[in-house]
Coordinates of C-alpha atoms in Angstrom, one line a residue:
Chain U
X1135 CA 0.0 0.0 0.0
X1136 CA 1.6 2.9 -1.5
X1137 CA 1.3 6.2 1.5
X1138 CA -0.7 7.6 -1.7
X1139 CA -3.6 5.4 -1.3
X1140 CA -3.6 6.1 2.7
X1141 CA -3.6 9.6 2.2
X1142 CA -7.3 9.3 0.7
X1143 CA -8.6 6.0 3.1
X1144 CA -11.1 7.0 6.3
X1145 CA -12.9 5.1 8.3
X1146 CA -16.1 7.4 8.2
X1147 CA -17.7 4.1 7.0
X1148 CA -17.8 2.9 10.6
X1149 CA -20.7 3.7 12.5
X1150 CA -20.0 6.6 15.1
X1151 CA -17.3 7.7 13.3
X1152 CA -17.6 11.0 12.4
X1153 CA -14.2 12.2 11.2
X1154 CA -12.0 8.8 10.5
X1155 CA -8.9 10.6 9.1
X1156 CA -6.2 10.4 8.6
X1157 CA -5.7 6.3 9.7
X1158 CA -2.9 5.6 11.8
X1159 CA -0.5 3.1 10.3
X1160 CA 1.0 0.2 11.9
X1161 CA 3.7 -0.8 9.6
X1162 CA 5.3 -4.3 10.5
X1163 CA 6.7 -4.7 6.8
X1164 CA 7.7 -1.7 4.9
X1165 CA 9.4 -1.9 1.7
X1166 CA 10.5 1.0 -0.6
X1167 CA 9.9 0.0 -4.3
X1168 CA 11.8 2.2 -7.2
X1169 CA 9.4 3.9 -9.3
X1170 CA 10.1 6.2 -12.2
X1171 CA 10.2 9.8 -11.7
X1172 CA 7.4 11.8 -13.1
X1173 CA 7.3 15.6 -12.0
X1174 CA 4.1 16.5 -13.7
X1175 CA 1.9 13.1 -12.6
X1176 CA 3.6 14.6 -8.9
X1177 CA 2.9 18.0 -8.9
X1178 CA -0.4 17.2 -10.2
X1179 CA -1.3 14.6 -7.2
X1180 CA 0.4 16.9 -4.9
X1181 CA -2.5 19.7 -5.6
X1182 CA -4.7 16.9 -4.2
X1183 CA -3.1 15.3 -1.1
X1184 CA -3.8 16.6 2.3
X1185 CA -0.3 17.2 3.0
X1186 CA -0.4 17.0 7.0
X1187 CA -1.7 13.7 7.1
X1188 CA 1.1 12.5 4.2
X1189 CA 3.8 14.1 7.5
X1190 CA 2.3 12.0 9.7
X1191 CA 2.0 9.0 7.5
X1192 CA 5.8 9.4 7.0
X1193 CA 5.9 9.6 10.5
X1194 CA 4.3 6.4 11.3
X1195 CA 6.4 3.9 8.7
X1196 CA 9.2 5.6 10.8
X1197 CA 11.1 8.7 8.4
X1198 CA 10.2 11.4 10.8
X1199 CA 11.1 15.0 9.6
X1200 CA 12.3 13.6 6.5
X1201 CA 9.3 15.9 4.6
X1202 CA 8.4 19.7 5.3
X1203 CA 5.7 19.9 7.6
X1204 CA 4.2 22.6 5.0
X1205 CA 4.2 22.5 1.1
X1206 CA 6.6 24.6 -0.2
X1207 CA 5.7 27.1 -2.6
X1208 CA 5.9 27.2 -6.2
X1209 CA 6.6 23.3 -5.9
X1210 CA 5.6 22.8 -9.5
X1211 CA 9.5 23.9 -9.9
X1212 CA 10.9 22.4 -7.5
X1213 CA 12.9 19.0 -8.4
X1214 CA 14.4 17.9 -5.4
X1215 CA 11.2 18.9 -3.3
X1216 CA 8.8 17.0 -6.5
X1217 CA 11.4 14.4 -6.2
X1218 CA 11.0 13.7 -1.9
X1219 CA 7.2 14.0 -2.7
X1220 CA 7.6 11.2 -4.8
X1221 CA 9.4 9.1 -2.8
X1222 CA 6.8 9.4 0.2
X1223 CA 4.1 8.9 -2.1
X1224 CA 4.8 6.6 -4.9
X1225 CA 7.8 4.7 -3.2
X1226 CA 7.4 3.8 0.2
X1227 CA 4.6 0.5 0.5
X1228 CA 3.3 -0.7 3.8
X1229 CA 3.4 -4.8 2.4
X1230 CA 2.2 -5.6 5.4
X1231 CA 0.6 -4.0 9.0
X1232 CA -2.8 -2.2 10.4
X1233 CA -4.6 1.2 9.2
X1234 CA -6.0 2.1 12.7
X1235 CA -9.2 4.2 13.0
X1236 CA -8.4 7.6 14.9
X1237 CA -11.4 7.5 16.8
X1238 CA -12.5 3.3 17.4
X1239 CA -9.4 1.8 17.2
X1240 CA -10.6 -0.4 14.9
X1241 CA -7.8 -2.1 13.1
X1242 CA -8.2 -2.8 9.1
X1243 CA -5.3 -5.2 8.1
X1244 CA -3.1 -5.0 4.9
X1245 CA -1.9 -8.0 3.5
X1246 CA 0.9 -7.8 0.7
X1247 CA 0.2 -4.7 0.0
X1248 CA -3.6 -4.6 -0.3
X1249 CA -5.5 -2.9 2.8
X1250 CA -8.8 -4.7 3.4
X1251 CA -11.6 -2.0 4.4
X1252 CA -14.2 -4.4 4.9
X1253 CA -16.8 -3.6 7.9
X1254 CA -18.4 -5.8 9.8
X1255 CA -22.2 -5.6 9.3
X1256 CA -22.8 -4.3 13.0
X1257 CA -19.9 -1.9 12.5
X1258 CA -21.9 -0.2 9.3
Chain H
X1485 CA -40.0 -9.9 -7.5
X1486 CA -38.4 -7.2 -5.1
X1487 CA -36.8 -4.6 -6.9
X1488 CA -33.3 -3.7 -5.2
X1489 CA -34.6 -0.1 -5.2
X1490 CA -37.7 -0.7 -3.1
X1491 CA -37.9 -2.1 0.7
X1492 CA -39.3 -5.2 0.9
X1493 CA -43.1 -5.4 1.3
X1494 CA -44.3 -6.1 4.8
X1495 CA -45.7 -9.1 3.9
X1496 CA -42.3 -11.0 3.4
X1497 CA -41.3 -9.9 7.0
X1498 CA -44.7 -10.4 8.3
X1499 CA -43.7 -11.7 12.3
X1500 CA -47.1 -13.2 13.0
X1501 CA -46.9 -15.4 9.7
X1502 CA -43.1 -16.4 10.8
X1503 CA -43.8 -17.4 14.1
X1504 CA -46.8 -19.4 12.9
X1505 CA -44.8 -20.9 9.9
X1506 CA -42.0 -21.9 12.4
X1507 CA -44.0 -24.2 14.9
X1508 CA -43.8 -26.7 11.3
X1509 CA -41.3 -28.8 11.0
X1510 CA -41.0 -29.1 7.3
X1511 CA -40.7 -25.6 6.9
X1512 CA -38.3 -25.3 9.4
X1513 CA -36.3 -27.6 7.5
X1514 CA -36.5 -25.6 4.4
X1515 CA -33.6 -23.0 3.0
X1516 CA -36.5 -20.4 2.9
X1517 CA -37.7 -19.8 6.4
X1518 CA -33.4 -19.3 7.1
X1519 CA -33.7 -16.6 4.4
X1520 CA -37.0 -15.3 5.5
X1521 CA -35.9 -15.5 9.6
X1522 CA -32.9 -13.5 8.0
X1523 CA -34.5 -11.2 6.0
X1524 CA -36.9 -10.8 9.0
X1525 CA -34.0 -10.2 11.8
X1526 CA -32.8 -7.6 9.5
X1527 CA -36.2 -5.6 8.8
X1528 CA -36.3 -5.3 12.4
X1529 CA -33.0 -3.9 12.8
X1530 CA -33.9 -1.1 10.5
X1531 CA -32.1 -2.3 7.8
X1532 CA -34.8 -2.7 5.9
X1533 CA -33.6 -3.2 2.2
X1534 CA -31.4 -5.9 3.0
X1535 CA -32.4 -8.3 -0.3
X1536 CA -28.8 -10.0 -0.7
X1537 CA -26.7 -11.6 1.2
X1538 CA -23.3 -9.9 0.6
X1539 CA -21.3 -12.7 2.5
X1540 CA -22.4 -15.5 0.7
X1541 CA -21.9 -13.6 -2.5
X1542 CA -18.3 -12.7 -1.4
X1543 CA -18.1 -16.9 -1.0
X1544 CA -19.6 -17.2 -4.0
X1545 CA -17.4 -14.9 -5.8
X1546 CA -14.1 -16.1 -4.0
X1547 CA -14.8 -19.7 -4.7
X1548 CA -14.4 -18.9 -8.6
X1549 CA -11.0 -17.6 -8.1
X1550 CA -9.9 -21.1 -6.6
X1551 CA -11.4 -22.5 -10.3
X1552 CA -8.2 -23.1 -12.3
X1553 CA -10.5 -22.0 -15.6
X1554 CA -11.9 -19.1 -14.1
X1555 CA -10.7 -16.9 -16.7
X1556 CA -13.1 -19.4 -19.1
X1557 CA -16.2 -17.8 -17.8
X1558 CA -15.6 -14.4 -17.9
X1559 CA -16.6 -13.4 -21.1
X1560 CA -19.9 -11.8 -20.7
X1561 CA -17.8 -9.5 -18.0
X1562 CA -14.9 -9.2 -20.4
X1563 CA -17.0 -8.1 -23.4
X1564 CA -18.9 -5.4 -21.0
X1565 CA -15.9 -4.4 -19.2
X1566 CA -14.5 -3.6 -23.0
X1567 CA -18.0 -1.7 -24.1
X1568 CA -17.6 0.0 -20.9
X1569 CA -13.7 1.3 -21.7
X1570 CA -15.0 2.3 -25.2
X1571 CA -17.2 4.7 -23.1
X1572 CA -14.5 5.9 -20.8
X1573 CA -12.3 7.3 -24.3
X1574 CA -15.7 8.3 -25.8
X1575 CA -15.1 11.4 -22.8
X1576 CA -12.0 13.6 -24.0
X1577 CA -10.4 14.1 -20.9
X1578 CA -7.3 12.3 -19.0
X1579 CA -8.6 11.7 -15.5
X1580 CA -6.0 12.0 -13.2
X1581 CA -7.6 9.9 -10.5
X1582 CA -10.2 6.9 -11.2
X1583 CA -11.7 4.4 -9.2
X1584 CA -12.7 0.8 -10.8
X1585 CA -15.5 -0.3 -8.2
X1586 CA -16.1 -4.0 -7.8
X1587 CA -13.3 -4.7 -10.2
X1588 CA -13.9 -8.3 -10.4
X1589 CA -10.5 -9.6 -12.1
X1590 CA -10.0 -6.3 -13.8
X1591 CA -12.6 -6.7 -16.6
X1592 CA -12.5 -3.0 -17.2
X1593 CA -9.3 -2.2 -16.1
X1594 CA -7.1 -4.1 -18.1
X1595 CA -8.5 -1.7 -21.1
X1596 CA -7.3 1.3 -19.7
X1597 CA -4.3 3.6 -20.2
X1598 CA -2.4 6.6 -19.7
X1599 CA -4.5 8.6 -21.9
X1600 CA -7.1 7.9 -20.2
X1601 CA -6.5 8.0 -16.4
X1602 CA -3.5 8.1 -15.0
X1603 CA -3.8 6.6 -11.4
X1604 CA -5.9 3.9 -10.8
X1605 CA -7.6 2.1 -7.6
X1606 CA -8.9 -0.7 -8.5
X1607 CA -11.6 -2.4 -5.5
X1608 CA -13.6 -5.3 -5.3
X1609 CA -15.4 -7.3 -2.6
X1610 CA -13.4 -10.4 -2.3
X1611 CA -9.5 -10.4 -1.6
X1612 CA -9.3 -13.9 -3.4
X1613 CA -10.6 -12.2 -6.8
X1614 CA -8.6 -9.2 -6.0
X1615 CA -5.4 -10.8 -6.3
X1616 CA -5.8 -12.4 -9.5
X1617 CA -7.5 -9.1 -11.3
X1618 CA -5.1 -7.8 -14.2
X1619 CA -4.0 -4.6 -13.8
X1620 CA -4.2 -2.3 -17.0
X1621 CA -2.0 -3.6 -20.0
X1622 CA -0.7 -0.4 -19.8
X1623 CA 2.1 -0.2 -17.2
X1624 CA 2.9 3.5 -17.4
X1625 CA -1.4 3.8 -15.3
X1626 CA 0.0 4.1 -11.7
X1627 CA -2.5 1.6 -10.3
X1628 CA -3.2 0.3 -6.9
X1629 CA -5.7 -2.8 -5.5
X1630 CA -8.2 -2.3 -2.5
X1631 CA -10.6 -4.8 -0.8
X1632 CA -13.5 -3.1 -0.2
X1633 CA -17.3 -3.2 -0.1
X1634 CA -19.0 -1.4 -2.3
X1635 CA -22.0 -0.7 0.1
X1636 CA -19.6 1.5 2.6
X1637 CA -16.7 3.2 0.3
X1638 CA -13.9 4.1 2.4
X1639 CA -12.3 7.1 0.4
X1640 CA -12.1 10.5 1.6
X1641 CA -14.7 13.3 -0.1
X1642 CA -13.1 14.3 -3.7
X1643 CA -10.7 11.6 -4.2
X1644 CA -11.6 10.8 -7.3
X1645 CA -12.3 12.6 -11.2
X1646 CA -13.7 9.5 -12.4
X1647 CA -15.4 6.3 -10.8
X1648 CA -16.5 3.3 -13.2
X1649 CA -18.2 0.6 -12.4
X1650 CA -18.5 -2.6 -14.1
X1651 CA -21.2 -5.7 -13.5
X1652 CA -20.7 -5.1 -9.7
X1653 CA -23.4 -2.8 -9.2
X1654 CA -26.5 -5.5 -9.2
X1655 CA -25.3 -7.5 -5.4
X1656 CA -25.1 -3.9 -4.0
X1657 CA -28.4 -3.7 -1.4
X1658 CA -28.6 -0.1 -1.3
X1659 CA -27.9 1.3 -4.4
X1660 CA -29.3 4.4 -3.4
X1661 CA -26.7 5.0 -0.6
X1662 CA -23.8 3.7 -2.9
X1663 CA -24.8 5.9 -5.0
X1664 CA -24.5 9.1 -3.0
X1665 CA -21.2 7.7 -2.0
X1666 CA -19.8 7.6 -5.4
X1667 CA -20.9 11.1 -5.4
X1668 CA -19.5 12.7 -2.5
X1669 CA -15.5 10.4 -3.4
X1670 CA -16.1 12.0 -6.8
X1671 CA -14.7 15.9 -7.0
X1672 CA -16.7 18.3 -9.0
X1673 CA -16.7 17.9 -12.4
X1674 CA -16.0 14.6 -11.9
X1675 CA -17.9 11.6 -13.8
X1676 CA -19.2 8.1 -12.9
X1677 CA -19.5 5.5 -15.3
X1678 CA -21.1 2.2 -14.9
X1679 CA -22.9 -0.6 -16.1
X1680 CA -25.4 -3.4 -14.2
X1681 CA -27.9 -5.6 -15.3
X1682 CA -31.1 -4.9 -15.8
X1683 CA -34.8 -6.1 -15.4
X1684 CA -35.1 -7.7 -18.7
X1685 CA -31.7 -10.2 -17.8
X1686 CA -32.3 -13.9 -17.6
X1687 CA -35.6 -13.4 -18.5
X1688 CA -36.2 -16.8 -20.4
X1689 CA -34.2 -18.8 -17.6
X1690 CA -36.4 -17.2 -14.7
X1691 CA -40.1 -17.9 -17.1
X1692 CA -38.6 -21.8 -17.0
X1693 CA -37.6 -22.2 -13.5
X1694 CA -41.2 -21.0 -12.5
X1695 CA -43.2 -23.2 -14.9
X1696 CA -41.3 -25.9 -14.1
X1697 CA -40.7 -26.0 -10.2
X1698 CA -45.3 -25.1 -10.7
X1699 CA -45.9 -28.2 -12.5
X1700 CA -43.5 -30.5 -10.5
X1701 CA -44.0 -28.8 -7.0
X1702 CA -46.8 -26.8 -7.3
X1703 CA -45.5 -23.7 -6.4
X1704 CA -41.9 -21.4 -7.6
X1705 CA -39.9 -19.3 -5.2
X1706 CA -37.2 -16.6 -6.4
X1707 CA -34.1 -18.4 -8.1
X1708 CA -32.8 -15.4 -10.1
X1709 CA -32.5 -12.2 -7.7
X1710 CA -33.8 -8.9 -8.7
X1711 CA -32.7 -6.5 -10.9
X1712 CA -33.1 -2.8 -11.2
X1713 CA -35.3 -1.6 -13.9
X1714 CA -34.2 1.4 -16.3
X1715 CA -36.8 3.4 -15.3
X1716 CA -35.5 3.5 -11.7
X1717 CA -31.8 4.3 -12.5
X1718 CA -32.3 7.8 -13.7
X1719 CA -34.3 8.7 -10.7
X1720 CA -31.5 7.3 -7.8
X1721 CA -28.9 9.1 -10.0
X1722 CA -31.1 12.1 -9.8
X1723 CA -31.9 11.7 -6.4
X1724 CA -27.8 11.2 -5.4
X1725 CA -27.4 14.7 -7.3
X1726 CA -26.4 13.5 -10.8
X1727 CA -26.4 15.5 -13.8
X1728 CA -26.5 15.5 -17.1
X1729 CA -27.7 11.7 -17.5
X1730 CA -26.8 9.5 -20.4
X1731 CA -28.8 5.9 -19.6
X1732 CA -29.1 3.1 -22.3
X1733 CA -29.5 -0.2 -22.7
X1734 CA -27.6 -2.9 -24.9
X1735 CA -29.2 -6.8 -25.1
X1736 CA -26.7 -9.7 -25.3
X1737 CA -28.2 -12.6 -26.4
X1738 CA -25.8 -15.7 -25.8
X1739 CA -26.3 -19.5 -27.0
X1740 CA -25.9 -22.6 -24.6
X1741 CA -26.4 -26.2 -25.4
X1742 CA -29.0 -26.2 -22.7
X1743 CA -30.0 -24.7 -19.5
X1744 CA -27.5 -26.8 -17.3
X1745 CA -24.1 -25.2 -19.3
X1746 CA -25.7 -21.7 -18.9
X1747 CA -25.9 -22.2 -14.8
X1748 CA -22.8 -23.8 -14.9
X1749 CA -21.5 -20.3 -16.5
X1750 CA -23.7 -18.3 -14.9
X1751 CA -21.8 -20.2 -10.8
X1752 CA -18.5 -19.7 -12.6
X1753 CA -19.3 -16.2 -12.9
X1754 CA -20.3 -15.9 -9.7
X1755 CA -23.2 -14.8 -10.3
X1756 CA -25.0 -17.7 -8.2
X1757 CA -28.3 -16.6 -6.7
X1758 CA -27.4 -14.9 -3.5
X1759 CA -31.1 -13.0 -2.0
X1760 CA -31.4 -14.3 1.4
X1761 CA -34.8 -15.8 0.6
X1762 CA -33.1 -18.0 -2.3
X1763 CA -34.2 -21.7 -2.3
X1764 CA -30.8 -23.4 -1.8
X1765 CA -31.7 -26.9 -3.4
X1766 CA -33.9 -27.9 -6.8
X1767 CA -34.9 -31.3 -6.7
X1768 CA -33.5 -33.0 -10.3
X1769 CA -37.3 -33.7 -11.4
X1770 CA -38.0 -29.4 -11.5
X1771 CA -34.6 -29.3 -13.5
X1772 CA -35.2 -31.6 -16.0
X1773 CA -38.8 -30.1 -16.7
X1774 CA -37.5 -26.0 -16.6
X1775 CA -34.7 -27.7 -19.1
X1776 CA -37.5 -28.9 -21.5
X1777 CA -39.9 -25.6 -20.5
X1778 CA -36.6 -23.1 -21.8
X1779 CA -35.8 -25.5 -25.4
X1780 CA -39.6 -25.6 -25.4
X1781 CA -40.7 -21.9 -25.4
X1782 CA -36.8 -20.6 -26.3
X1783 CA -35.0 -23.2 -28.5
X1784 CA -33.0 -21.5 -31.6
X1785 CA -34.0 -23.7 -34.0
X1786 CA -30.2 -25.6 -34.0
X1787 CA -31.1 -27.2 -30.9
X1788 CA -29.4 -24.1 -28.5
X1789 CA -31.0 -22.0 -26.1
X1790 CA -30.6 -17.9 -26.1
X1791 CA -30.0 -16.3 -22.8
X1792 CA -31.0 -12.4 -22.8
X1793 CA -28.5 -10.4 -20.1
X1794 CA -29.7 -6.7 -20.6
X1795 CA -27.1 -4.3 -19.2
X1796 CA -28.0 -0.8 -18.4
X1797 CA -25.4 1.6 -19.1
X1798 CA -25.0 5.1 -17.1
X1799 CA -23.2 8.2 -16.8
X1800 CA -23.7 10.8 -14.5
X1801 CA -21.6 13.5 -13.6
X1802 CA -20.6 15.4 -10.1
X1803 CA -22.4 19.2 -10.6
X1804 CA -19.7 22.1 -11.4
X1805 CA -19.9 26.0 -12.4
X1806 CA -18.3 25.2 -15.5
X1807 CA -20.8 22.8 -16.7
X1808 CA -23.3 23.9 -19.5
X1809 CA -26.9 24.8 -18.1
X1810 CA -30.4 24.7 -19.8
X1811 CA -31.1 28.0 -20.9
X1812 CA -33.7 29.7 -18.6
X1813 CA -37.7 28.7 -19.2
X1814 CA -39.4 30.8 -21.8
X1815 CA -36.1 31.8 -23.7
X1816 CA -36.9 29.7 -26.2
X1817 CA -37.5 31.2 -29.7
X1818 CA -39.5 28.1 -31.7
X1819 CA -42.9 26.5 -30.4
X1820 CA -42.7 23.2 -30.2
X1821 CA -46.4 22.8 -32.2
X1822 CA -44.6 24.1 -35.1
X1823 CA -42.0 20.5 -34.8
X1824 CA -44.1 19.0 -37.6
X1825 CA -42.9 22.1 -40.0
X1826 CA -39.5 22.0 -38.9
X1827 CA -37.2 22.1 -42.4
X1828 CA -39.8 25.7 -42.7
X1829 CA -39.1 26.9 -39.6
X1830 CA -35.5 26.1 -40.0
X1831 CA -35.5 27.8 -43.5
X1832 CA -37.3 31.2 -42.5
X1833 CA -34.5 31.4 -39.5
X1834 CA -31.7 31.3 -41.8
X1835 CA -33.3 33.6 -44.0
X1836 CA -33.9 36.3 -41.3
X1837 CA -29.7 35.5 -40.1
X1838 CA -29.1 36.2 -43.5
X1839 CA -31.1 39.4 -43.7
X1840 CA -29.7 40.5 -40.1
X1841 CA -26.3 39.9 -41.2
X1842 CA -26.6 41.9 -44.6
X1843 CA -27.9 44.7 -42.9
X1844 CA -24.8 44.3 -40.2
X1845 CA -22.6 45.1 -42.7
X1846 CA -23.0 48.3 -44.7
X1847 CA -20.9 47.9 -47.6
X1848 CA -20.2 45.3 -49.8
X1849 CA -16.5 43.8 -50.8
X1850 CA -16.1 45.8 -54.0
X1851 CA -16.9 48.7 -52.2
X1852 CA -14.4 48.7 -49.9
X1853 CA -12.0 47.9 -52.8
X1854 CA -12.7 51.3 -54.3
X1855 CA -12.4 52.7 -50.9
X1856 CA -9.1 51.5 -50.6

């Protein structure tokens, strides 16, 4: 699970949730997969992310402060700032672990890669 | 036959009539007071248009990818999944960010490329048909697998430019709700696509299966689930806040030998009957009879037997600024009792442009020659 993908998951699905986001990760496999360098596919998904919760994704697979807590402006030029974006969010995969709901604590696994968001039916 | 659109009526959760029912033995015994009792326990939680049984068809579904030919009965889902992708390049945009929704083993997908989305979730119900989906043939589409249930999307409001959905639709219970959740993950602007059978599917298998379990049993229950009708689609789009509707229809007739290799497909599919109130056994007698029933009243004169699947097609998009509106009532310029004299009316309009135009411009070409 690319940090990508986490960036748009929440758990609002879950009844009495009202928020759900961001999930908290528990990574007990991470790997980092080489992908090729696009800067306008980047700055393009960068106008989209909610970058706080990408800081604090980072955070959880364990490369704290490695990204600016703030986008930086006029990023669109920016290589080496496009090229950390893309690292975090085309690069580093949670293969295996737990997306944890901010406000239940429910745990939704990932399993090579692919997070499982199915609710029970007395959870929806 | 319950359409997925409407609650059950209360007579199939009437509680007097179950308790009665249940003191008998034999109908204790049968599959239909467990999908009744079910239906029943659900009605009462509030849940009341609970008409499938989304575990068993996740069971259903998974137990195809364990088939070592599954890919052999996927052609109906192929060849709409393909119709589908024609309808995704038909729009000329590049979506940035799509979502394939019940992706099955990536009938759609797998038709997609870069210039037509370049990131790509692909979702479906079971994590056994998940794994063996193809990607798009495409490498370049950045694209990413999800198990998830269609009935609560877990994606953040505006994830997505474009959602598709292909042949997934029809198991979902409240297609209204889905619905409004495709909408709200979609961003403005943005556009779903899908496709799901409708009423019409099956049509010749269901009118067999009745006759026959009638004359040999003396009564029918449901053995093919319900499907939404056309007529209902446009008004749950609406209702989810939908514009600018495009809904058709396409029929696919396919031939089968007999009615035994088209159930055969139709479980390798997984497309198995899964409505809580299904009958789960058919005693050999009713089979053999709705076999002769469909040759019977269906037969293609070669010995084979057509079966109809009608799939509804729809496209709706997410409301924006930038979208075209209807002009404003009575702006219009031409009554529509004058439609019958149209190539007149048409005429007379260009005439009076003409004129308009002529008058516009106060000198003609050679004139301004001389001028200059």
């Amino acid at each position: 699970m690319k940090l990508l993908t986490h960036n748009m998951l929440t758990s609002k699905c879950l009844k009495g949730v009202t928020v759900g986001y961001p999930l908290g990760i528990l990574a007990k496999e991470v790997k980092v997969v080489e992908v090729e360098f696009n800067p306008e596919f980047i700055s393009r998904m960068i106008q989209k992310v909610d970058w706080p919760a990408l800081c604090k994704a980072a955070e959880n697979v364990g490369h704290m402060n490695e990204l600016p807590p703030t986008l930086v402006d006029d990023y669109e030029n920016n290589e080496e700032f496009l090229k950390k974006a893309h690292h975090f969010l085309m690069e580093i995969e949670v293969i295996n672990g737990d997306l944890v709901c901010p406000e239940t604590g429910r745990k939704f696994p990932v399993t090579d890669g692919i997070p499982n968001m199915l609710a029970n039916e007395d959870e929806v | 036959m319950i359409p997925p659109t409407m609650p059950p009526t209360s007579k199939s959760v009437d509680k007097s009539a179950l308790s009665e029912a249940s003191n008998d033995a034999t109908f204790q015994k049968s599959s239909f007071y467990y999908g009744a009792r079910k239906m029943s326990q659900n009605a009462m939680k509030g849940n009341v248009m609970n008409v499938f049984d989304r575990q068993a068809k996740k069971l259903q579904r998974g137990r195809t990818a364990m088939n070592k030919d599954y890919r052999v009965f996927n052609y109906l889902k192929d060849e709409v999944g393909y119709r589908l992708s024609d309808r995704v390049y038909d729009i000329n945009r590049k979506f940035k960010a799509g979502l394939d929704l019940g992706c099955g083993y990536g009938h759609l997908s797998k038709h997609l490329t870069q210039d037509a989305v370049e990131d790509l979730v692909m979702c479906d119900h079971s994590s056994l048909v998940l794994e063996k989906a193809c990607p798009p043939e495409d490498a370049t589409v950045n694209c990413r697998k999800m198990v998830v249930d269609e009935e609560a999307l877990p994606f953040e409001p505006e994830s997505f430019d474009l959602v598709m959905s292909s042949l997934s639709l029809h198991w979902v219970n409240q297609l209204p709700s889905t619905f409004s959740q495709i909408m709200r993950s979609l961003r403005p602007d943005g556009v779903f696509i899908g496709a799901l059978f409708g009423g019409e599917t099956l049509y010749e298998l269901r009118g067999s299966l009745q006759l026959g379990e009638t004359e040999r049993e003396g009564g029918f229950a449901a053995h093919i689930s319900p499907f939404a009708a056309i007529r209902d689609i446009g008004g749950l789009l609406n209702a989810a806040g939908f514009t600018m509707l495009t809904i058709d229809t396409d029929e696919l007739r396919i031939g089968y030998p007999s009615m035994f290799e088209l159930m055969e497909d139709l479980k390798g599919m997984g497309e198995n009957n899964a409505s809580w109130i299904r009958k789960l056994h058919l005693h050999r007698d009713t089979m053999f009879a709705a076999s002769a029933i469909y040759k019977e009243l269906y037969g293609n004169e070669d010995g084979t037997i057509p079966a109809t699947f009608q799939i509804i097609y729809l496209i709706g998009w997410k409301p924006d600024p930038s979208q075209p509106k209807p002009l404003e009532r009575g702006t219009g310029e031409i009554s529509i009792k004058d439609l019958y004299r149209l190539d007149e009316v048409v005429k007379n309009a260009t005439d009076e442009m003409v004129k308009k135009t002529a008058k516009e411009i106060p000198h003609s070409r050679e004139d301004d020659g001389e001028k200059r």
